[in-house]
mmCIF file of C-alpha atoms in Angstrom:
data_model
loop_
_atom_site.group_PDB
_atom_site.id
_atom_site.type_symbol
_atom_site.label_atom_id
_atom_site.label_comp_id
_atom_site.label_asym_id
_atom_site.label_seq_id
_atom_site.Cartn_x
_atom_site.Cartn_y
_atom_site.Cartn_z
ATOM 1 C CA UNK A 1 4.796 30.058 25.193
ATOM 2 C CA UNK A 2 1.851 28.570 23.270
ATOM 3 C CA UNK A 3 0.618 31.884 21.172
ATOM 4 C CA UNK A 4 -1.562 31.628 19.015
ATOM 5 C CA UNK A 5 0.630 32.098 15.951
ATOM 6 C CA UNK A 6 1.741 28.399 17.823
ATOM 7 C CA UNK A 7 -1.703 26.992 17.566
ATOM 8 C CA UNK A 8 -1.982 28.219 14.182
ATOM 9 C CA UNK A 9 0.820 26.623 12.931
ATOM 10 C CA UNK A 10 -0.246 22.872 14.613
ATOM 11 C CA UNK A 11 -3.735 23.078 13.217
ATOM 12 C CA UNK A 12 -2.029 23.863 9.401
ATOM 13 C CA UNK A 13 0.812 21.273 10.181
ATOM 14 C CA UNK A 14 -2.227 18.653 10.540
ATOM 15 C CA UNK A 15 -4.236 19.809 7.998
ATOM 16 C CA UNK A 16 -0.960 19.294 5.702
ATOM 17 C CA UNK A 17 -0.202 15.899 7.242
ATOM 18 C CA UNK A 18 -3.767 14.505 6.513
ATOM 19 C CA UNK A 19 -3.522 16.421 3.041
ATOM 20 C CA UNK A 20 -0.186 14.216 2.109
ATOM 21 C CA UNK A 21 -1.303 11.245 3.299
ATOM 22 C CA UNK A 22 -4.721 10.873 1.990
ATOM 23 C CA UNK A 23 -3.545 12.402 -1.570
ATOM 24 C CA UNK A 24 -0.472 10.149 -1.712
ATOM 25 C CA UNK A 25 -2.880 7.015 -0.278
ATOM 26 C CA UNK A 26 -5.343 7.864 -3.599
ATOM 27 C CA UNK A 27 -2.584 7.989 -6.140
ATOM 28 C CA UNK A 28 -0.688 5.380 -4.431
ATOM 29 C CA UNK A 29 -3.694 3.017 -5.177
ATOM 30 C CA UNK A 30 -4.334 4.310 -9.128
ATOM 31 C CA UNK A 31 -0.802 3.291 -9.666
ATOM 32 C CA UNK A 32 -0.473 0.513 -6.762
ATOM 33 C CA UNK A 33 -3.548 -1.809 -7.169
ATOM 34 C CA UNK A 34 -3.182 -2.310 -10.787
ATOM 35 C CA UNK A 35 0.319 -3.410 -10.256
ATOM 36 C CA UNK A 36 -0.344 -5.936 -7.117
ATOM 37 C CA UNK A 37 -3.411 -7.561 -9.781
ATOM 38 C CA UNK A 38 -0.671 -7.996 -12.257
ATOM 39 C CA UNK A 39 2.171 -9.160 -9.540
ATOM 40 C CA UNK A 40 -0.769 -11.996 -9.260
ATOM 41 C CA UNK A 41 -2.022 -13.049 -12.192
ATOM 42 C CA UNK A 42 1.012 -13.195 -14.207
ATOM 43 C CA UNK A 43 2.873 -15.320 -11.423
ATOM 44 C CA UNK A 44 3.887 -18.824 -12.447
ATOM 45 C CA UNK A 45 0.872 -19.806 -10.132
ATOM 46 C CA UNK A 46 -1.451 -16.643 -11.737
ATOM 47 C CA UNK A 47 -4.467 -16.427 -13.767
ATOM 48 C CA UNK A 48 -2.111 -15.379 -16.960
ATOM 49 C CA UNK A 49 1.162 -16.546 -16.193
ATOM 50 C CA UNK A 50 3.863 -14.634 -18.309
ATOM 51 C CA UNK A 51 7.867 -14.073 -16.692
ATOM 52 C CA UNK A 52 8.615 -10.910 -18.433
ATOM 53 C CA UNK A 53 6.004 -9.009 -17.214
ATOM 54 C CA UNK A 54 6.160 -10.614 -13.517
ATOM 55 C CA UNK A 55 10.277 -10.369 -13.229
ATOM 56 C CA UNK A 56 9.806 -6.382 -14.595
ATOM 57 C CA UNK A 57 7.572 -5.625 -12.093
ATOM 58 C CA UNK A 58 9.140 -7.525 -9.010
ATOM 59 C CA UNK A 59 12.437 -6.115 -10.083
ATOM 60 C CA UNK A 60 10.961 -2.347 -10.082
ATOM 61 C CA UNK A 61 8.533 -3.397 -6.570
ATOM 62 C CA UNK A 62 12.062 -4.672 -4.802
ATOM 63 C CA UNK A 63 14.074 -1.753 -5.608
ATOM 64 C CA UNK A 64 12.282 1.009 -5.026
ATOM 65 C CA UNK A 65 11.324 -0.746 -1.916
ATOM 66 C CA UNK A 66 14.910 -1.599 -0.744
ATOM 67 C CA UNK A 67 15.615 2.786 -0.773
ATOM 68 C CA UNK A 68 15.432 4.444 2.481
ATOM 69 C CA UNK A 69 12.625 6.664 2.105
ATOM 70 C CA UNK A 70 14.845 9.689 3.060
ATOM 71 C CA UNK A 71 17.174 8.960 -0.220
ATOM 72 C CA UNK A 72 14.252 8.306 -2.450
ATOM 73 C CA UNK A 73 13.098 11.686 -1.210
ATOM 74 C CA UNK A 74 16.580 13.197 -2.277
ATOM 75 C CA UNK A 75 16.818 11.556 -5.242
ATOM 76 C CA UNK A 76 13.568 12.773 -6.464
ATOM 77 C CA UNK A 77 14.522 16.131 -6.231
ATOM 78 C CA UNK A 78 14.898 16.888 -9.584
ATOM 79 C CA UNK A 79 11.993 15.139 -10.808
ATOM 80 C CA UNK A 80 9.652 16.898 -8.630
ATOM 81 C CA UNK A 81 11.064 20.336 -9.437
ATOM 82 C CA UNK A 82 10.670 19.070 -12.606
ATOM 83 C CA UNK A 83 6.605 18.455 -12.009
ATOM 84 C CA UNK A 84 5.787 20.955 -9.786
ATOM 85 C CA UNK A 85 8.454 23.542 -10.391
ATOM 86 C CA UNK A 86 9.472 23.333 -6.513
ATOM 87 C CA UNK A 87 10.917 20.440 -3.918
ATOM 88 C CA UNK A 88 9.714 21.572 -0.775
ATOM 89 C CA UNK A 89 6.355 22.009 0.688
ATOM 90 C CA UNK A 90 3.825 19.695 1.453
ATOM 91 C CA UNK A 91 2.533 19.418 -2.615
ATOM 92 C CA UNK A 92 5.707 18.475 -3.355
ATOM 93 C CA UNK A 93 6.263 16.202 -0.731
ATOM 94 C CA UNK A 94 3.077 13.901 -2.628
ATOM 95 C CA UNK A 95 5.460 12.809 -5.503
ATOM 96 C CA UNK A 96 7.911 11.120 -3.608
ATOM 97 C CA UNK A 97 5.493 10.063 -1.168
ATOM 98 C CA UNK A 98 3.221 8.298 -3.731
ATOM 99 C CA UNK A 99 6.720 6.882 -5.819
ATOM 100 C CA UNK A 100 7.520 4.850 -2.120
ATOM 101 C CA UNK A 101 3.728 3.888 -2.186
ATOM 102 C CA UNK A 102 3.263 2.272 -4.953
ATOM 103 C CA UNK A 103 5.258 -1.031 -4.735
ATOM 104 C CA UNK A 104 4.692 -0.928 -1.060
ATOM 105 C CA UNK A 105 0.381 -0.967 -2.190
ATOM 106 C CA UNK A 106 1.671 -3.450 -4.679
ATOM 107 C CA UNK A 107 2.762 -6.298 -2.731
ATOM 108 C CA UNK A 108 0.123 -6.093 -0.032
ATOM 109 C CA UNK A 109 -2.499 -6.402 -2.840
ATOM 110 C CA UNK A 110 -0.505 -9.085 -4.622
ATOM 111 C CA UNK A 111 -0.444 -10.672 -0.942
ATOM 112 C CA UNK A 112 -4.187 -10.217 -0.411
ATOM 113 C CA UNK A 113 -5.488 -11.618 -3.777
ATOM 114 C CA UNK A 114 -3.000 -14.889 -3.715
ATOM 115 C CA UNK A 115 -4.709 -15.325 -0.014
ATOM 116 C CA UNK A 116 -8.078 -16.093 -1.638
ATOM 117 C CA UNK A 117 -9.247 -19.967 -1.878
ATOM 118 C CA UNK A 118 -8.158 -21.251 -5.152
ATOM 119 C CA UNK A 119 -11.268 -23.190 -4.855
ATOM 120 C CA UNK A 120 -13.271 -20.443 -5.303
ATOM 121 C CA UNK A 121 -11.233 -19.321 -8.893
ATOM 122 C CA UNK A 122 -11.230 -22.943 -10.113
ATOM 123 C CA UNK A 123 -15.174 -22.631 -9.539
ATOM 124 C CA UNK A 124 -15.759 -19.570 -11.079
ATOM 125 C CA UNK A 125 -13.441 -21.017 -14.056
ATOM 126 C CA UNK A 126 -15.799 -23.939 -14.373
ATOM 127 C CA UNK A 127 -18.792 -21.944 -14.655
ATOM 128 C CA UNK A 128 -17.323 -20.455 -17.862
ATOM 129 C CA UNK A 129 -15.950 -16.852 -15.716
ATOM 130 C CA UNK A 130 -13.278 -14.657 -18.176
ATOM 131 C CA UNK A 131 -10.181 -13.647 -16.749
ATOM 132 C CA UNK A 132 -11.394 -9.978 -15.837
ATOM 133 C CA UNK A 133 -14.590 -11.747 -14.599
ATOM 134 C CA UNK A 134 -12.653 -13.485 -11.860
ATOM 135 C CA UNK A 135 -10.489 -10.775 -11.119
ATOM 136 C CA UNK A 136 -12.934 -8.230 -10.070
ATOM 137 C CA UNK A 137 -16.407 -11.041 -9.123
ATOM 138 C CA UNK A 138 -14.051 -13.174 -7.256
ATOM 139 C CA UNK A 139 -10.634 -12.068 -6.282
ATOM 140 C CA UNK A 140 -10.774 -8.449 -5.730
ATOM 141 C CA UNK A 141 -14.686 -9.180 -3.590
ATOM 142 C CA UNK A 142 -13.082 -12.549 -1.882
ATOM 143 C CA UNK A 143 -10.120 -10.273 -0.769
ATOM 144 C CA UNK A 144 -11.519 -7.229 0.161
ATOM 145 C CA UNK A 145 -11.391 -7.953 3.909
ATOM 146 C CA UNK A 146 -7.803 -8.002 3.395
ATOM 147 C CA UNK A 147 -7.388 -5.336 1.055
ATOM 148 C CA UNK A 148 -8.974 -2.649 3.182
ATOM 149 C CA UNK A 149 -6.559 -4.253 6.458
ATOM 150 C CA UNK A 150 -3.896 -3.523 4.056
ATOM 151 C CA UNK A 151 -5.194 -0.187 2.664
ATOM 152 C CA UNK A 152 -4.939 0.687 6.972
ATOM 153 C CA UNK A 153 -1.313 -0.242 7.115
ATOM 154 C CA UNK A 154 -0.447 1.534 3.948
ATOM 155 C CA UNK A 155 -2.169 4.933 4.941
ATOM 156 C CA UNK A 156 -0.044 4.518 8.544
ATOM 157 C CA UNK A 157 3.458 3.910 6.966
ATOM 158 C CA UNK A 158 2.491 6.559 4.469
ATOM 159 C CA UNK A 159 1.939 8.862 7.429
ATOM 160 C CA UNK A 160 5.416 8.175 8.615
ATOM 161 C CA UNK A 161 6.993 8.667 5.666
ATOM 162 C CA UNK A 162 5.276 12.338 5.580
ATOM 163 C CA UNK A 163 6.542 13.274 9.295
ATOM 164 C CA UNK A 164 10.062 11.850 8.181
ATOM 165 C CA UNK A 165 9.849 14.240 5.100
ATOM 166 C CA UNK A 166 9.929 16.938 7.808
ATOM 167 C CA UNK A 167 13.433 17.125 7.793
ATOM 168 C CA UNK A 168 14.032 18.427 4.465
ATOM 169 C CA UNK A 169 11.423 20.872 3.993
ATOM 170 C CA UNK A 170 8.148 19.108 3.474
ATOM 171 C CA UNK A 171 6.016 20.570 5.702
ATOM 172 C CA UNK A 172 3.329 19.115 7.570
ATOM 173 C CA UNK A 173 3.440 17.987 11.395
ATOM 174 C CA UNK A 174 6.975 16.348 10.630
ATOM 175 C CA UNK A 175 8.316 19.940 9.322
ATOM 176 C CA UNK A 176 7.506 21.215 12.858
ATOM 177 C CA UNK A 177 8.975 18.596 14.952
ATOM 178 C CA UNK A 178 12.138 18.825 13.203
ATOM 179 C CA UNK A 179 12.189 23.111 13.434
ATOM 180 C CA UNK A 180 10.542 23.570 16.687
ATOM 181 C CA UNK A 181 11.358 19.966 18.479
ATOM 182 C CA UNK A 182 15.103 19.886 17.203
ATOM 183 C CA UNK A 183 16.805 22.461 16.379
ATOM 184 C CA UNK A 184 15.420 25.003 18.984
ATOM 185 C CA UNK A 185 14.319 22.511 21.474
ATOM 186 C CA UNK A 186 11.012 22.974 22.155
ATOM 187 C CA UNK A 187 10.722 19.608 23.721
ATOM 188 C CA UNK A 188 7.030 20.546 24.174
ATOM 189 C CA UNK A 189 6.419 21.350 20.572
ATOM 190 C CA UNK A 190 8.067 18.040 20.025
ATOM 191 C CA UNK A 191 5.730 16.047 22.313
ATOM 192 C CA UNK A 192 2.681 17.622 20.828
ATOM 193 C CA UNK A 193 3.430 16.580 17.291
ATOM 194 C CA UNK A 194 4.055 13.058 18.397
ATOM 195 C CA UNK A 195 1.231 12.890 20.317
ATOM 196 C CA UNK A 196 -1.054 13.999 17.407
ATOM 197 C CA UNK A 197 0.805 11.622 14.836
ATOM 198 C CA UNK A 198 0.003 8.838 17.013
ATOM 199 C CA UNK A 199 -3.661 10.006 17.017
ATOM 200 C CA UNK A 200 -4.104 10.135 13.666
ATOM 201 C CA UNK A 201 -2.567 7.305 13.080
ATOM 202 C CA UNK A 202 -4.980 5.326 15.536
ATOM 203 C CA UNK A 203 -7.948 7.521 13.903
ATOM 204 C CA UNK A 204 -7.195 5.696 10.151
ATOM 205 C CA UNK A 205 -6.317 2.488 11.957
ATOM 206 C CA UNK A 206 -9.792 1.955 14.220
ATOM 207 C CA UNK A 207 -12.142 3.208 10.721
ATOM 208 C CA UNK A 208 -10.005 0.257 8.575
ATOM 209 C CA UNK A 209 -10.430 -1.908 10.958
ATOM 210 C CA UNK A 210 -14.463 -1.227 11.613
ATOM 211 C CA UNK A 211 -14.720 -1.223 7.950
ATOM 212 C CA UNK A 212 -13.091 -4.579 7.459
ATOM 213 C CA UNK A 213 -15.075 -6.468 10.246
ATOM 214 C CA UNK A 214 -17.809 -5.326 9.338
ATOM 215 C CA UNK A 215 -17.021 -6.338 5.345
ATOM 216 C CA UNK A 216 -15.858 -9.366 6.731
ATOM 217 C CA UNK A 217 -17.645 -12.662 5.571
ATOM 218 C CA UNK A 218 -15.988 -15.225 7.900
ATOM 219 C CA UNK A 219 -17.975 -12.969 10.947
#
């Protein structure tokens, strides 16, 4: 029966999800951009070139990357309850959330910038441009179109990653498919919470993709 404690508890499990995802997104980013800039310009190919720094942060990008998001959420644990005092719950579920994130941002903005037309960097070289000049007049501006396709993908992966955090606690519209949906088969809770992931998850993807047409300098 769909009561209203029922309702209730859809309307706070989406109100959670977007909460986690757009929280995670924003600190994914702080952490995220300014690693995919360096991931550039310290490549062999970069602005600065310099191994150390490169191989330190493709070595950290790759394996955090390489853990199932489930373990990483696991192996966490500790460190959350060290942050927040608690594990479970939908605050909680923002630490691991932004952790698998960050190199995830990373290489999508280190893909994005190393898409722009060397052309246009050798140019802005010539006309005297400093490092920092280039990266945020030419690369970040030149890129942005691609940046805010990837900032799209990012928010929808991050929005998986929330629902699968479901199963151990971390509330949200994932938390209610796995106690409603699974283990007391509510197949129609089940459907409901798929139903609205997939809307939300169309909702972020149609406003990215407006916003990058319309940024979009080729159109």
């Amino acid at each position: 029966m769909w009561t209203e404690q029922v309702r209730s508890m859809i309307g706070t499990g989406i109100l959670e999800t977007l909460y986690m995802t757009v929280v995670s997104t924003v600190f994914g980013y702080l952490f995220g951009l300014p690693m995919g800039i360096l991931l550039c310009i310290t490549d062999k190919e970069g602005l600065k070139p310099n191994k150390v720094i490169y191989k330190i942060l493709d070595v950290i990008a790759n394996i955090v990357r390489s853990i199932p998001f489930l373990i990483l959420l696991i192996l966490l644990i500790p460190f959350t309850r060290l942050l927040l005092g608690k594990s479970y719950g939908s605050t909680a579920t923002i630490v691991p959330l932004t952790a698998a994130a960050i190199p995830f941002i990373a290489r999508m903005v280190e893909s994005s910038l190393k898409e722009v037309d060397y052309g246009v960097i050798e140019a802005a070289k010539a006309m005297g441009a400093s490092n920092s000049r280039i990266i945020f007049r030419v690369l970040l501006v030149e890129a942005r179109t691609s940046l805010i396709t990837g900032a799209t993908i990012a928010i929808g992966t991050i929005l998986g990653y929330s629902a699968m955090a479901g199963a151990v606690g971390g509330g949200g519209l994932g938390d209610i498919a796995v106690r409603y949906g699974y283990y007391r088969y509510q197949t129609d809770i089940m459907l409901v919470t798929v139903a609205l992931l997939i809307v939300i998850v169309q909702v972020f993807q149609s406003v990215g993709m407006f916003v990058a047409n319309r940024l979009d300098r080729r159109k």
